[in-house]
Amino acid sequence: AASVVDELFAHWTSAAPVALLLAVTDLLGALGRASTALAATVRARLLAATTDDDGLAYAWGRALGGAAPRDPDRYLSWHDEVQAAWADRALMPAFVDGLIRAGNPAPLATLVAPMASGDDDDRAAAAALAAQVPLDELAPVLTALVADPVPAVRIDAVRALALTGAVFAVIGAFYYL
């Protein structure tokens, strides 16, 4: 298995075709998310990677997001490690894309919950993120966003509720739309 990981990292270059680079990125994220010794090696290699190439930096951030543990407590620790490794680079868009591509709801919920009670931009971002992956535990928060004064927030909140299967909340949302 270690030789497969070595081969994946060998293809993880700015010279790789974009489709291959993103496929390798998602595979590295999935391998890093596991709770194995190999996963720990993948995470360590991802944290140690550096680049000045914007495309590779995006792939790197996406792989780091994809490697995020599903457990909320382990996620917070991982996020701190990633933030330290990234220092002054713009992490969030690529990292969040990795979380979404991995279908990793617990870390997304930790990001969405506090934003849902923020300003207009925060609430819009929270609803848009919640509409990407089912965040069942945030159904009450999403239900509150259905009454938001900003129409785009309400629409994304309904989409997010539909992903959770909260049928009655979705039906009730049409009252606010």
Short mmCIF file of N, CA, C and O in Angstrom, two decimals, residues 3 9 45 66 81 86 99 148 172:
data_model
loop_
_atom_site.label_atom_id
_atom_site.label_comp_id
_atom_site.label_asym_id
_atom_site.label_seq_id
_atom_site.Cartn_x
_atom_site.Cartn_y
_atom_site.Cartn_z
N SER A 3 3.64 1.69 -1.49
CA SER A 3 4.12 1.95 -2.84
C SER A 3 3.04 2.63 -3.69
O SER A 3 3.36 3.44 -4.56
N PHE A 9 1.70 10.21 -5.00
CA PHE A 9 2.45 11.46 -4.78
C PHE A 9 3.36 11.78 -5.97
O PHE A 9 3.57 12.95 -6.28
N ARG A 45 2.65 13.60 5.02
CA ARG A 45 3.20 14.05 3.74
C ARG A 45 2.42 15.24 3.19
O ARG A 45 2.99 16.15 2.60
N GLY A 66 -9.97 16.92 2.30
CA GLY A 66 -10.45 15.56 2.10
C GLY A 66 -9.93 14.60 3.16
O GLY A 66 -10.57 13.60 3.48
N GLU A 81 -3.66 21.80 12.90
CA GLU A 81 -2.40 21.39 12.26
C GLU A 81 -2.29 21.95 10.84
O GLU A 81 -1.22 22.42 10.43
N TRP A 86 -0.17 25.86 6.82
CA TRP A 86 -0.45 26.78 5.72
C TRP A 86 -0.03 28.20 6.02
O TRP A 86 0.09 29.00 5.11
N LEU A 99 -13.57 19.01 1.96
CA LEU A 99 -14.58 18.49 2.89
C LEU A 99 -15.85 18.10 2.14
O LEU A 99 -16.45 17.05 2.40
N ASP A 148 -34.95 33.68 6.85
CA ASP A 148 -33.99 34.77 6.66
C ASP A 148 -34.54 35.83 5.71
O ASP A 148 -35.27 35.50 4.76
N GLY A 172 -42.90 23.38 5.45
CA GLY A 172 -43.13 24.61 6.19
C GLY A 172 -42.35 25.77 5.61
O GLY A 172 -42.75 26.93 5.72
#
